[in-house]
Structure formats: C-alpha cells, structure tokens
JSON list of C-alpha atoms and ligand atoms in Angstrom, two decimals:
[
{"chain": "A", "resi": 1, "resn": "MET", "atom": "CA", "xyz": [-6.75, 13.77, -3.61]},
{"chain": "A", "resi": 2, "resn": "ASP", "atom": "CA", "xyz": [-4.54, 11.53, -5.80]},
{"chain": "A", "resi": 3, "resn": "LYS", "atom": "CA", "xyz": [-1.40, 10.66, -4.30]},
{"chain": "A", "resi": 4, "resn": "ILE", "atom": "CA", "xyz": [1.57, 8.83, -5.97]},
{"chain": "A", "resi": 5, "resn": "LEU", "atom": "CA", "xyz": [3.62, 6.57, -3.81]},
{"chain": "A", "resi": 6, "resn": "PRO", "atom": "CA", "xyz": [6.94, 5.06, -5.12]},
{"chain": "A", "resi": 7, "resn": "SER", "atom": "CA", "xyz": [7.53, 1.60, -3.82]},
{"chain": "A", "resi": 8, "resn": "LEU", "atom": "CA", "xyz": [11.13, 1.46, -2.61]},
{"chain": "A", "resi": 9, "resn": "LEU", "atom": "CA", "xyz": [11.23, -2.33, -3.45]},
{"chain": "A", "resi": 10, "resn": "ALA", "atom": "CA", "xyz": [12.23, -1.14, -6.94]},
{"chain": "A", "resi": 11, "resn": "GLY", "atom": "CA", "xyz": [15.07, 1.03, -5.44]},
{"chain": "A", "resi": 12, "resn": "ASP", "atom": "CA", "xyz": [18.73, 0.21, -5.29]},
{"chain": "A", "resi": 13, "resn": "PHE", "atom": "CA", "xyz": [19.14, -1.20, -1.79]},
{"chain": "A", "resi": 14, "resn": "ALA", "atom": "CA", "xyz": [22.78, -0.14, -1.60]},
{"chain": "A", "resi": 15, "resn": "ASN", "atom": "CA", "xyz": [21.65, 3.43, -2.55]},
{"chain": "A", "resi": 16, "resn": "LEU", "atom": "CA", "xyz": [18.40, 4.02, -0.73]},
{"chain": "A", "resi": 17, "resn": "GLY", "atom": "CA", "xyz": [19.14, 7.37, 0.45]},
{"chain": "A", "resi": 18, "resn": "ARG", "atom": "CA", "xyz": [20.04, 8.57, -3.00]},
{"chain": "A", "resi": 19, "resn": "ASP", "atom": "CA", "xyz": [16.88, 7.12, -4.48]},
{"chain": "A", "resi": 20, "resn": "ILE", "atom": "CA", "xyz": [14.72, 8.58, -1.72]},
{"chain": "A", "resi": 21, "resn": "GLY", "atom": "CA", "xyz": [15.92, 11.94, -2.33]},
{"chain": "A", "resi": 22, "resn": "ARG", "atom": "CA", "xyz": [15.47, 11.52, -6.17]},
{"chain": "A", "resi": 23, "resn": "MET", "atom": "CA", "xyz": [11.78, 10.55, -5.58]},
{"chain": "A", "resi": 24, "resn": "GLU", "atom": "CA", "xyz": [11.32, 13.42, -3.32]},
{"chain": "A", "resi": 25, "resn": "ALA", "atom": "CA", "xyz": [12.71, 15.80, -5.85]},
{"chain": "A", "resi": 26, "resn": "ALA", "atom": "CA", "xyz": [10.51, 14.27, -8.46]},
{"chain": "A", "resi": 27, "resn": "GLY", "atom": "CA", "xyz": [7.33, 15.03, -6.51]},
{"chain": "A", "resi": 28, "resn": "ALA", "atom": "CA", "xyz": [6.61, 11.87, -4.81]},
{"chain": "A", "resi": 29, "resn": "ASP", "atom": "CA", "xyz": [3.59, 12.12, -2.08]},
{"chain": "A", "resi": 30, "resn": "MET", "atom": "CA", "xyz": [4.52, 9.33, 0.22]},
{"chain": "A", "resi": 31, "resn": "PHE", "atom": "CA", "xyz": [6.83, 6.18, 0.20]},
{"chain": "A", "resi": 32, "resn": "HIS", "atom": "CA", "xyz": [5.27, 2.86, -0.07]},
{"chain": "A", "resi": 33, "resn": "LEU", "atom": "CA", "xyz": [7.49, 0.32, 2.00]},
{"chain": "A", "resi": 34, "resn": "ASP", "atom": "CA", "xyz": [6.78, -3.51, 1.52]},
{"chain": "A", "resi": 35, "resn": "VAL", "atom": "CA", "xyz": [7.53, -5.92, 4.33]},
{"chain": "A", "resi": 36, "resn": "MET", "atom": "CA", "xyz": [7.81, -9.49, 3.43]},
{"chain": "A", "resi": 37, "resn": "ASP", "atom": "CA", "xyz": [8.33, -12.40, 5.76]},
{"chain": "A", "resi": 38, "resn": "GLY", "atom": "CA", "xyz": [9.12, -15.27, 3.44]},
{"chain": "A", "resi": 39, "resn": "GLN", "atom": "CA", "xyz": [5.73, -17.05, 5.06]},
{"chain": "A", "resi": 40, "resn": "PHE", "atom": "CA", "xyz": [2.84, -15.00, 4.06]},
{"chain": "A", "resi": 41, "resn": "VAL", "atom": "CA", "xyz": [4.69, -14.38, 0.74]},
{"chain": "A", "resi": 42, "resn": "PRO", "atom": "CA", "xyz": [7.45, -16.46, -0.85]},
{"chain": "A", "resi": 43, "resn": "ASN", "atom": "CA", "xyz": [10.00, -13.59, -0.69]},
{"chain": "A", "resi": 44, "resn": "ILE", "atom": "CA", "xyz": [11.80, -11.57, 2.03]},
{"chain": "A", "resi": 45, "resn": "SER", "atom": "CA", "xyz": [12.26, -7.77, 1.44]},
{"chain": "A", "resi": 46, "resn": "TYR", "atom": "CA", "xyz": [13.39, -5.76, 4.53]},
{"chain": "A", "resi": 47, "resn": "GLY", "atom": "CA", "xyz": [12.07, -5.12, 8.06]},
{"chain": "A", "resi": 48, "resn": "LEU", "atom": "CA", "xyz": [11.88, -2.74, 10.87]},
{"chain": "A", "resi": 49, "resn": "PRO", "atom": "CA", "xyz": [15.64, -1.60, 11.09]},
{"chain": "A", "resi": 50, "resn": "VAL", "atom": "CA", "xyz": [15.49, -0.71, 7.17]},
{"chain": "A", "resi": 51, "resn": "ILE", "atom": "CA", "xyz": [12.28, 1.11, 7.79]},
{"chain": "A", "resi": 52, "resn": "GLU", "atom": "CA", "xyz": [13.66, 3.08, 10.68]},
{"chain": "A", "resi": 53, "resn": "ALA", "atom": "CA", "xyz": [16.62, 4.11, 8.49]},
{"chain": "A", "resi": 54, "resn": "ILE", "atom": "CA", "xyz": [14.32, 5.35, 5.68]},
{"chain": "A", "resi": 55, "resn": "SER", "atom": "CA", "xyz": [12.10, 7.15, 8.25]},
{"chain": "A", "resi": 56, "resn": "LYS", "atom": "CA", "xyz": [15.24, 9.23, 9.44]},
{"chain": "A", "resi": 57, "resn": "VAL", "atom": "CA", "xyz": [16.11, 10.55, 5.94]},
{"chain": "A", "resi": 58, "resn": "SER", "atom": "CA", "xyz": [12.64, 10.72, 4.21]},
{"chain": "A", "resi": 59, "resn": "ASN", "atom": "CA", "xyz": [10.87, 14.13, 4.22]},
{"chain": "A", "resi": 60, "resn": "ILE", "atom": "CA", "xyz": [7.52, 12.74, 3.12]},
{"chain": "A", "resi": 61, "resn": "PRO", "atom": "CA", "xyz": [5.08, 10.39, 5.09]},
{"chain": "A", "resi": 62, "resn": "ILE", "atom": "CA", "xyz": [5.65, 6.68, 4.98]},
{"chain": "A", "resi": 63, "resn": "ASP", "atom": "CA", "xyz": [3.01, 3.98, 4.05]},
{"chain": "A", "resi": 64, "resn": "VAL", "atom": "CA", "xyz": [4.02, 0.52, 5.17]},
{"chain": "A", "resi": 65, "resn": "HIS", "atom": "CA", "xyz": [2.48, -2.53, 3.68]},
{"chain": "A", "resi": 66, "resn": "LEU", "atom": "CA", "xyz": [2.80, -5.68, 5.79]},
{"chain": "A", "resi": 67, "resn": "MET", "atom": "CA", "xyz": [2.78, -8.82, 3.82]},
{"chain": "A", "resi": 68, "resn": "THR", "atom": "CA", "xyz": [3.50, -10.76, 6.95]},
{"chain": "A", "resi": 69, "resn": "LEU", "atom": "CA", "xyz": [1.71, -13.23, 9.20]},
{"chain": "A", "resi": 70, "resn": "GLN", "atom": "CA", "xyz": [1.11, -11.95, 12.62]},
{"chain": "A", "resi": 71, "resn": "PRO", "atom": "CA", "xyz": [1.15, -8.22, 11.47]},
{"chain": "A", "resi": 72, "resn": "ASP", "atom": "CA", "xyz": [-0.11, -7.04, 14.82]},
{"chain": "A", "resi": 73, "resn": "GLN", "atom": "CA", "xyz": [3.39, -7.46, 16.50]},
{"chain": "A", "resi": 74, "resn": "PHE", "atom": "CA", "xyz": [4.91, -4.66, 14.44]},
{"chain": "A", "resi": 75, "resn": "ILE", "atom": "CA", "xyz": [2.39, -1.74, 15.20]},
{"chain": "A", "resi": 76, "resn": "GLU", "atom": "CA", "xyz": [4.04, -0.01, 18.22]},
{"chain": "A", "resi": 77, "resn": "GLU", "atom": "CA", "xyz": [7.42, 0.03, 16.57]},
{"chain": "A", "resi": 78, "resn": "LEU", "atom": "CA", "xyz": [5.98, 1.49, 13.34]},
{"chain": "A", "resi": 79, "resn": "LYS", "atom": "CA", "xyz": [4.22, 4.26, 15.27]},
{"chain": "A", "resi": 80, "resn": "ARG", "atom": "CA", "xyz": [7.48, 4.96, 17.05]},
{"chain": "A", "resi": 81, "resn": "MET", "atom": "CA", "xyz": [9.33, 5.51, 13.66]},
{"chain": "A", "resi": 82, "resn": "GLY", "atom": "CA", "xyz": [6.61, 8.07, 12.68]},
{"chain": "A", "resi": 83, "resn": "VAL", "atom": "CA", "xyz": [4.89, 5.81, 10.04]},
{"chain": "A", "resi": 84, "resn": "ALA", "atom": "CA", "xyz": [1.57, 7.38, 8.74]},
{"chain": "A", "resi": 85, "resn": "MET", "atom": "CA", "xyz": [-0.23, 4.53, 7.15]},
{"chain": "A", "resi": 86, "resn": "VAL", "atom": "CA", "xyz": [-0.19, 0.83, 7.80]},
{"chain": "A", "resi": 87, "resn": "SER", "atom": "CA", "xyz": [-2.01, -1.85, 5.74]},
{"chain": "A", "resi": 88, "resn": "PHE", "atom": "CA", "xyz": [-2.02, -5.56, 6.46]},
{"chain": "A", "resi": 89, "resn": "HIS", "atom": "CA", "xyz": [-3.73, -8.44, 4.75]},
{"chain": "A", "resi": 90, "resn": "VAL", "atom": "CA", "xyz": [-7.06, -9.62, 5.51]},
{"chain": "A", "resi": 91, "resn": "GLU", "atom": "CA", "xyz": [-5.69, -13.18, 4.62]},
{"chain": "A", "resi": 92, "resn": "ALA", "atom": "CA", "xyz": [-3.15, -13.06, 7.11]},
{"chain": "A", "resi": 93, "resn": "THR", "atom": "CA", "xyz": [-4.93, -12.24, 10.31]},
{"chain": "A", "resi": 94, "resn": "HIS", "atom": "CA", "xyz": [-7.80, -13.82, 12.41]},
{"chain": "A", "resi": 95, "resn": "HIS", "atom": "CA", "xyz": [-8.85, -10.48, 13.88]},
{"chain": "A", "resi": 96, "resn": "PRO", "atom": "CA", "xyz": [-8.74, -7.81, 11.44]},
{"chain": "A", "resi": 97, "resn": "HIS", "atom": "CA", "xyz": [-11.12, -5.58, 13.34]},
{"chain": "A", "resi": 98, "resn": "ARG", "atom": "CA", "xyz": [-8.94, -5.66, 16.32]},
{"chain": "A", "resi": 99, "resn": "LEU", "atom": "CA", "xyz": [-5.90, -4.85, 14.37]},
{"chain": "A", "resi": 100, "resn": "ILE", "atom": "CA", "xyz": [-7.61, -1.76, 12.65]},
{"chain": "A", "resi": 101, "resn": "GLN", "atom": "CA", "xyz": [-8.46, -0.46, 16.12]},
{"chain": "A", "resi": 102, "resn": "LYS", "atom": "CA", "xyz": [-4.77, -1.05, 17.31]},
{"chain": "A", "resi": 103, "resn": "ILE", "atom": "CA", "xyz": [-3.29, 0.77, 14.25]},
{"chain": "A", "resi": 104, "resn": "GLN", "atom": "CA", "xyz": [-5.69, 3.65, 14.81]},
{"chain": "A", "resi": 105, "resn": "GLN", "atom": "CA", "xyz": [-5.07, 3.81, 18.51]},
{"chain": "A", "resi": 106, "resn": "ASN", "atom": "CA", "xyz": [-1.41, 4.26, 17.79]},
{"chain": "A", "resi": 107, "resn": "GLY", "atom": "CA", "xyz": [-2.19, 7.22, 15.61]},
{"chain": "A", "resi": 108, "resn": "MET", "atom": "CA", "xyz": [-1.72, 5.76, 12.21]},
{"chain": "A", "resi": 109, "resn": "LYS", "atom": "CA", "xyz": [-4.10, 5.20, 9.38]},
{"chain": "A", "resi": 110, "resn": "ALA", "atom": "CA", "xyz": [-5.38, 1.59, 8.98]},
{"chain": "A", "resi": 111, "resn": "GLY", "atom": "CA", "xyz": [-5.69, -0.17, 5.54]},
{"chain": "A", "resi": 112, "resn": "ILE", "atom": "CA", "xyz": [-6.48, -3.65, 4.58]},
{"chain": "A", "resi": 113, "resn": "ALA", "atom": "CA", "xyz": [-5.03, -5.19, 1.61]},
{"chain": "A", "resi": 114, "resn": "LEU", "atom": "CA", "xyz": [-6.71, -7.80, -0.68]},
{"chain": "A", "resi": 115, "resn": "ASN", "atom": "CA", "xyz": [-5.00, -10.46, -2.52]},
{"chain": "A", "resi": 116, "resn": "PRO", "atom": "CA", "xyz": [-6.16, -10.89, -6.19]},
{"chain": "A", "resi": 117, "resn": "HIS", "atom": "CA", "xyz": [-8.28, -13.82, -5.11]},
{"chain": "A", "resi": 118, "resn": "SER", "atom": "CA", "xyz": [-10.05, -12.11, -2.18]},
{"chain": "A", "resi": 119, "resn": "ALA", "atom": "CA", "xyz": [-13.47, -10.46, -2.54]},
{"chain": "A", "resi": 120, "resn": "VAL", "atom": "CA", "xyz": [-14.53, -7.08, -1.41]},
{"chain": "A", "resi": 121, "resn": "SER", "atom": "CA", "xyz": [-17.26, -8.63, 0.42]},
{"chain": "A", "resi": 122, "resn": "GLU", "atom": "CA", "xyz": [-14.77, -9.90, 3.00]},
{"chain": "A", "resi": 123, "resn": "LEU", "atom": "CA", "xyz": [-14.54, -6.08, 4.12]},
{"chain": "A", "resi": 124, "resn": "GLU", "atom": "CA", "xyz": [-18.22, -5.48, 4.31]},
{"chain": "A", "resi": 125, "resn": "TYR", "atom": "CA", "xyz": [-18.37, -5.04, 8.02]},
{"chain": "A", "resi": 126, "resn": "LEU", "atom": "CA", "xyz": [-15.06, -3.35, 8.45]},
{"chain": "A", "resi": 127, "resn": "LEU", "atom": "CA", "xyz": [-15.49, -0.56, 5.72]},
{"chain": "A", "resi": 128, "resn": "PRO", "atom": "CA", "xyz": [-16.89, 2.02, 8.21]},
{"chain": "A", "resi": 129, "resn": "ASP", "atom": "CA", "xyz": [-13.83, 1.90, 10.19]},
{"chain": "A", "resi": 130, "resn": "LEU", "atom": "CA", "xyz": [-11.32, 1.57, 7.59]},
{"chain": "A", "resi": 131, "resn": "ASP", "atom": "CA", "xyz": [-9.05, 4.71, 6.46]},
{"chain": "A", "resi": 132, "resn": "PHE", "atom": "CA", "xyz": [-7.92, 2.81, 3.24]},
{"chain": "A", "resi": 133, "resn": "VAL", "atom": "CA", "xyz": [-8.26, -0.41, 1.29]},
{"chain": "A", "resi": 134, "resn": "LEU", "atom": "CA", "xyz": [-5.20, -1.63, -0.85]},
{"chain": "A", "resi": 135, "resn": "ILE", "atom": "CA", "xyz": [-6.26, -3.62, -3.78]},
{"chain": "A", "resi": 136, "resn": "MET", "atom": "CA", "xyz": [-3.47, -5.77, -4.97]},
{"chain": "A", "resi": 137, "resn": "THR", "atom": "CA", "xyz": [-3.34, -5.68, -8.66]},
{"chain": "A", "resi": 138, "resn": "VAL", "atom": "CA", "xyz": [-0.63, -8.44, -8.73]},
{"chain": "A", "resi": 139, "resn": "ASN", "atom": "CA", "xyz": [0.03, -11.33, -6.25]},
{"chain": "A", "resi": 140, "resn": "PRO", "atom": "CA", "xyz": [2.05, -9.89, -3.53]},
{"chain": "A", "resi": 141, "resn": "GLY", "atom": "CA", "xyz": [5.75, -10.79, -3.08]},
{"chain": "A", "resi": 142, "resn": "PHE", "atom": "CA", "xyz": [7.45, -9.39, -6.06]},
{"chain": "A", "resi": 143, "resn": "GLY", "atom": "CA", "xyz": [7.80, -6.34, -8.03]},
{"chain": "A", "resi": 144, "resn": "GLY", "atom": "CA", "xyz": [7.84, -6.01, -11.93]},
{"chain": "A", "resi": 145, "resn": "GLN", "atom": "CA", "xyz": [4.83, -8.32, -12.45]},
{"chain": "A", "resi": 146, "resn": "GLU", "atom": "CA", "xyz": [2.00, -7.75, -14.72]},
{"chain": "A", "resi": 147, "resn": "PHE", "atom": "CA", "xyz": [-1.46, -5.99, -13.73]},
{"chain": "A", "resi": 148, "resn": "ILE", "atom": "CA", "xyz": [-4.12, -8.49, -13.19]},
{"chain": "A", "resi": 149, "resn": "SER", "atom": "CA", "xyz": [-7.19, -6.73, -14.97]},
{"chain": "A", "resi": 150, "resn": "GLN", "atom": "CA", "xyz": [-9.89, -8.69, -12.91]},
{"chain": "A", "resi": 151, "resn": "CYS", "atom": "CA", "xyz": [-9.17, -6.96, -9.88]},
{"chain": "A", "resi": 152, "resn": "VAL", "atom": "CA", "xyz": [-10.27, -3.55, -11.48]},
{"chain": "A", "resi": 153, "resn": "GLY", "atom": "CA", "xyz": [-13.90, -4.77, -10.70]},
{"chain": "A", "resi": 154, "resn": "LYS", "atom": "CA", "xyz": [-13.18, -4.70, -7.04]},
{"chain": "A", "resi": 155, "resn": "ILE", "atom": "CA", "xyz": [-12.31, -0.95, -7.26]},
{"chain": "A", "resi": 156, "resn": "THR", "atom": "CA", "xyz": [-15.67, -0.38, -9.03]},
{"chain": "A", "resi": 157, "resn": "GLU", "atom": "CA", "xyz": [-17.53, -2.33, -6.33]},
{"chain": "A", "resi": 158, "resn": "LEU", "atom": "CA", "xyz": [-15.80, -0.56, -3.41]},
{"chain": "A", "resi": 159, "resn": "ASP", "atom": "CA", "xyz": [-16.28, 2.85, -4.92]},
{"chain": "A", "resi": 160, "resn": "GLY", "atom": "CA", "xyz": [-19.97, 1.98, -5.14]},
{"chain": "A", "resi": 161, "resn": "MET", "atom": "CA", "xyz": [-20.15, 0.83, -1.44]},
{"chain": "A", "resi": 162, "resn": "ARG", "atom": "CA", "xyz": [-18.31, 4.08, -0.41]},
{"chain": "A", "resi": 163, "resn": "LYS", "atom": "CA", "xyz": [-20.92, 6.23, -2.25]},
{"chain": "A", "resi": 164, "resn": "ALA", "atom": "CA", "xyz": [-23.88, 4.31, -1.13]},
{"chain": "A", "resi": 165, "resn": "HIS", "atom": "CA", "xyz": [-22.85, 4.56, 2.58]},
{"chain": "A", "resi": 166, "resn": "ASN", "atom": "CA", "xyz": [-20.91, 7.84, 2.36]},
{"chain": "A", "resi": 167, "resn": "TYR", "atom": "CA", "xyz": [-17.80, 6.10, 3.84]},
{"chain": "A", "resi": 168, "resn": "GLN", "atom": "CA", "xyz": [-14.47, 7.92, 3.66]},
{"chain": "A", "resi": 169, "resn": "PHE", "atom": "CA", "xyz": [-11.86, 5.42, 2.99]},
{"chain": "A", "resi": 170, "resn": "ASP", "atom": "CA", "xyz": [-9.20, 5.79, 0.18]},
{"chain": "A", "resi": 171, "resn": "ILE", "atom": "CA", "xyz": [-8.55, 3.17, -2.43]},
{"chain": "A", "resi": 172, "resn": "GLU", "atom": "CA", "xyz": [-5.16, 2.30, -3.04]},
{"chain": "A", "resi": 173, "resn": "VAL", "atom": "CA", "xyz": [-3.79, 0.07, -5.93]},
{"chain": "A", "resi": 174, "resn": "ASP", "atom": "CA", "xyz": [-0.51, -1.82, -5.91]},
{"chain": "A", "resi": 175, "resn": "GLY", "atom": "CA", "xyz": [1.08, -3.82, -8.46]},
{"chain": "A", "resi": 176, "resn": "GLY", "atom": "CA", "xyz": [1.78, -3.37, -12.12]},
{"chain": "A", "resi": 177, "resn": "ILE", "atom": "CA", "xyz": [0.88, 0.32, -11.99]},
{"chain": "A", "resi": 178, "resn": "ASN", "atom": "CA", "xyz": [1.93, 2.56, -15.09]},
{"chain": "A", "resi": 179, "resn": "ASP", "atom": "CA", "xyz": [0.28, 5.31, -16.84]},
{"chain": "A", "resi": 180, "resn": "GLU", "atom": "CA", "xyz": [-2.22, 3.14, -18.69]},
{"chain": "A", "resi": 181, "resn": "THR", "atom": "CA", "xyz": [-3.10, 1.13, -15.57]},
{"chain": "A", "resi": 182, "resn": "ALA", "atom": "CA", "xyz": [-3.22, 4.05, -13.21]},
{"chain": "A", "resi": 183, "resn": "ALA", "atom": "CA", "xyz": [-5.79, 5.64, -15.47]},
{"chain": "A", "resi": 184, "resn": "ILE", "atom": "CA", "xyz": [-7.99, 2.53, -15.60]},
{"chain": "A", "resi": 185, "resn": "CYS", "atom": "CA", "xyz": [-7.95, 2.40, -11.73]},
{"chain": "A", "resi": 186, "resn": "ARG", "atom": "CA", "xyz": [-8.39, 6.12, -11.34]},
{"chain": "A", "resi": 187, "resn": "ASP", "atom": "CA", "xyz": [-11.52, 5.93, -13.61]},
{"chain": "A", "resi": 188, "resn": "GLU", "atom": "CA", "xyz": [-12.93, 3.33, -11.07]},
{"chain": "A", "resi": 189, "resn": "GLY", "atom": "CA", "xyz": [-12.28, 5.41, -7.96]},
{"chain": "A", "resi": 190, "resn": "ALA", "atom": "CA", "xyz": [-8.69, 4.51, -6.87]},
{"chain": "A", "resi": 191, "resn": "ASN", "atom": "CA", "xyz": [-6.74, 7.59, -5.42]},
{"chain": "A", "resi": 192, "resn": "LEU", "atom": "CA", "xyz": [-3.59, 6.26, -4.12]},
{"chain": "A", "resi": 193, "resn": "PHE", "atom": "CA", "xyz": [-1.17, 4.87, -6.70]},
{"chain": "A", "resi": 194, "resn": "VAL", "atom": "CA", "xyz": [1.78, 2.75, -5.73]},
{"chain": "A", "resi": 195, "resn": "SER", "atom": "CA", "xyz": [4.48, 2.28, -8.39]},
{"chain": "A", "resi": 196, "resn": "GLY", "atom": "CA", "xyz": [7.73, 0.51, -8.27]},
{"chain": "A", "resi": 197, "resn": "SER", "atom": "CA", "xyz": [9.54, -0.85, -11.47]},
{"chain": "A", "resi": 198, "resn": "HIS", "atom": "CA", "xyz": [7.65, 1.58, -13.76]},
{"chain": "A", "resi": 199, "resn": "LEU", "atom": "CA", "xyz": [8.75, 4.67, -11.68]},
{"chain": "A", "resi": 200, "resn": "PHE", "atom": "CA", "xyz": [12.28, 3.61, -11.00]},
{"chain": "A", "resi": 201, "resn": "LYS", "atom": "CA", "xyz": [12.90, 2.51, -14.65]},
{"chain": "A", "resi": 202, "resn": "ALA", "atom": "CA", "xyz": [11.88, 6.05, -15.71]},
{"chain": "A", "resi": 203, "resn": "GLU", "atom": "CA", "xyz": [14.46, 8.25, -17.29]},
{"chain": "A", "resi": 204, "resn": "ASP", "atom": "CA", "xyz": [12.71, 11.27, -15.91]},
{"chain": "A", "resi": 205, "resn": "PRO", "atom": "CA", "xyz": [10.94, 10.24, -12.69]},
{"chain": "A", "resi": 206, "resn": "ALA", "atom": "CA", "xyz": [9.30, 13.84, -12.29]},
{"chain": "A", "resi": 207, "resn": "ALA", "atom": "CA", "xyz": [7.67, 13.44, -15.77]},
{"chain": "A", "resi": 208, "resn": "ALA", "atom": "CA", "xyz": [6.67, 9.93, -14.72]},
{"chain": "A", "resi": 209, "resn": "ILE", "atom": "CA", "xyz": [5.12, 10.90, -11.55]},
{"chain": "A", "resi": 210, "resn": "SER", "atom": "CA", "xyz": [3.09, 13.70, -13.32]},
{"chain": "A", "resi": 211, "resn": "ARG", "atom": "CA", "xyz": [2.02, 11.29, -16.07]},
{"chain": "A", "resi": 212, "resn": "LEU", "atom": "CA", "xyz": [0.80, 8.89, -13.21]},
{"chain": "A", "resi": 213, "resn": "ARG", "atom": "CA", "xyz": [-1.24, 11.84, -11.88]},
{"chain": "A", "resi": 214, "resn": "GLY", "atom": "CA", "xyz": [-3.41, 11.73, -15.13]},
{"chain": "B", "resi": 301, "resn": "LIG", "atom": "C1", "xyz": [4.47, -6.32, -4.41]},
{"chain": "B", "resi": 301, "resn": "LIG", "atom": "C2", "xyz": [4.44, -5.09, -3.66]},
{"chain": "B", "resi": 301, "resn": "LIG", "atom": "C3", "xyz": [4.45, -3.86, -4.71]},
{"chain": "B", "resi": 301, "resn": "LIG", "atom": "C4", "xyz": [5.69, -3.89, -5.64]},
{"chain": "B", "resi": 301, "resn": "LIG", "atom": "C5", "xyz": [4.97, -3.07, -6.81]},
{"chain": "B", "resi": 301, "resn": "LIG", "atom": "O1", "xyz": [4.24, -7.27, -3.58]},
{"chain": "B", "resi": 301, "resn": "LIG", "atom": "O2", "xyz": [3.38, -5.09, -2.90]},
{"chain": "B", "resi": 301, "resn": "LIG", "atom": "O3", "xyz": [4.39, -2.75, -3.71]},
{"chain": "B", "resi": 301, "resn": "LIG", "atom": "O4", "xyz": [6.55, -3.20, -4.98]},
{"chain": "B", "resi": 301, "resn": "LIG", "atom": "O5", "xyz": [5.84, -3.29, -7.71]},
{"chain": "B", "resi": 301, "resn": "LIG", "atom": "P1", "xyz": [5.59, -2.89, -9.20]},
{"chain": "B", "resi": 301, "resn": "LIG", "atom": "O6", "xyz": [5.02, -1.49, -9.38]},
{"chain": "B", "resi": 301, "resn": "LIG", "atom": "O7", "xyz": [6.93, -3.09, -9.99]},
{"chain": "B", "resi": 301, "resn": "LIG", "atom": "O8", "xyz": [4.45, -3.91, -9.61]},
{"chain": "B", "resi": 302, "resn": "LIG", "atom": "ZN1", "xyz": [3.09, -2.94, -1.65]}
]
C-alpha cells in the first residue's frame, strides 16, 4: 500500500508539536525522521532526545533514517521509543546483514538506504531479508534539493528483482519528492514516499498529501 511520510526535517523545530498535529490531521501515514551526525553527511539535524520527544506526541508510526556512521549503536534506544522502521546506509557500515538482523530482533522493520552513487547490486544478497529499501533521490544531508532522475532506474531494477524472486520488501523514495517525481517513482514500483519541503510549504497539506498519493 502507498504511504506518505512527511519528513520533519522541513518542519519548524521550535514548533514541532504543532507541525506533527498538522501533518497527522492532513492524513500523513508515518513520520520520517532524519538523523545526521556531521560525519557521514555534512550536516547535523537532531538525535535521540528529539526522537523521543516526537514519539511521545506522535499518533502515527515513526520511520527513522540514520545518516550516521556506526548506526548499530542506536538500535536498542529506538526500540525503546517505539520506532516502527529504521534504515541505515549501506555505505556507512561494514556489516549490513548483521545490522538488519539486529533491527528485526528488536521488533522493527529494517531498511537499507542507497546514496545516489550506490548500485542496487550492493544489496543483492540482502534483499531476501530486507523489509524495505530506501532509494535516495538526492544526496543525503539537506532538505529542499532537486530530484536526481538517474536514481529512478534503481527503482525499476529493484522492482524487477522483487518480482523475479517474489521478495516482499517495500521501496521508499526520499529527496525532492513532489507530485511529479512521486508519480515517476510510483510508476516504477515505489510505495513509500518521503516528502519534506514540498509538503511543509503547501498551503493545504491535506490536499498536498492526497495529490502525492496519485
Ligand atoms: C535528506 C533527507 C530527506 C529530506 C527530504 O538527507 O533524507 O528525508 O528531509 O527533504 P525534501 O523532500 O525537501 O527533499
Ligand atoms: Zn530521509
């Protein structure tokens, strides 16, 4: 099923509770929370204390996107906060399979994110175990960037592998997602749509969310 995930990175950090309520009222399915460490990506966003505060007021599930080195160190805490889905970057860990297992053993869905330069073939032997794959359609680290269209081919490729092997993973897209780019990604097989600046700039977020659903 298609889901729309507002990225709170585009929210007003001094008024997150208000923005959470607005996006829930507008029909958001889940919140997407971007954790950046200033090492794996050239920016710092927010960390565990802010995720915990958000988890206490959110009425919809939370998807955490770890853009950090050593992502394995956060898993138990995210479980304690009731997070539903966690993704980490294949470029950021030496033992992605072990980390998938750790996330799942902690009762959460496990996803791997691919930077624009990374090939789907990196995931070939992980796909049977993954709950979702996050295709980055911008370079991670900042909201408001332009969609990189070369990444679309990776969705097509993943969808083909999913069909060929009857795998069950979802395909999430993140970066520069608006009505037009969501439609392009949906046509290739994506079903989880992260949207930050586009949704938060919308005058009518409910209408914007329903347009993103296609
Ligand atoms: C970028 C983040 C995204 C970001 C998307 O590093 O992973 O989740 O918030 O923002 P937009 O939708 O503005 O490209
Ligand atoms: Zn993200």
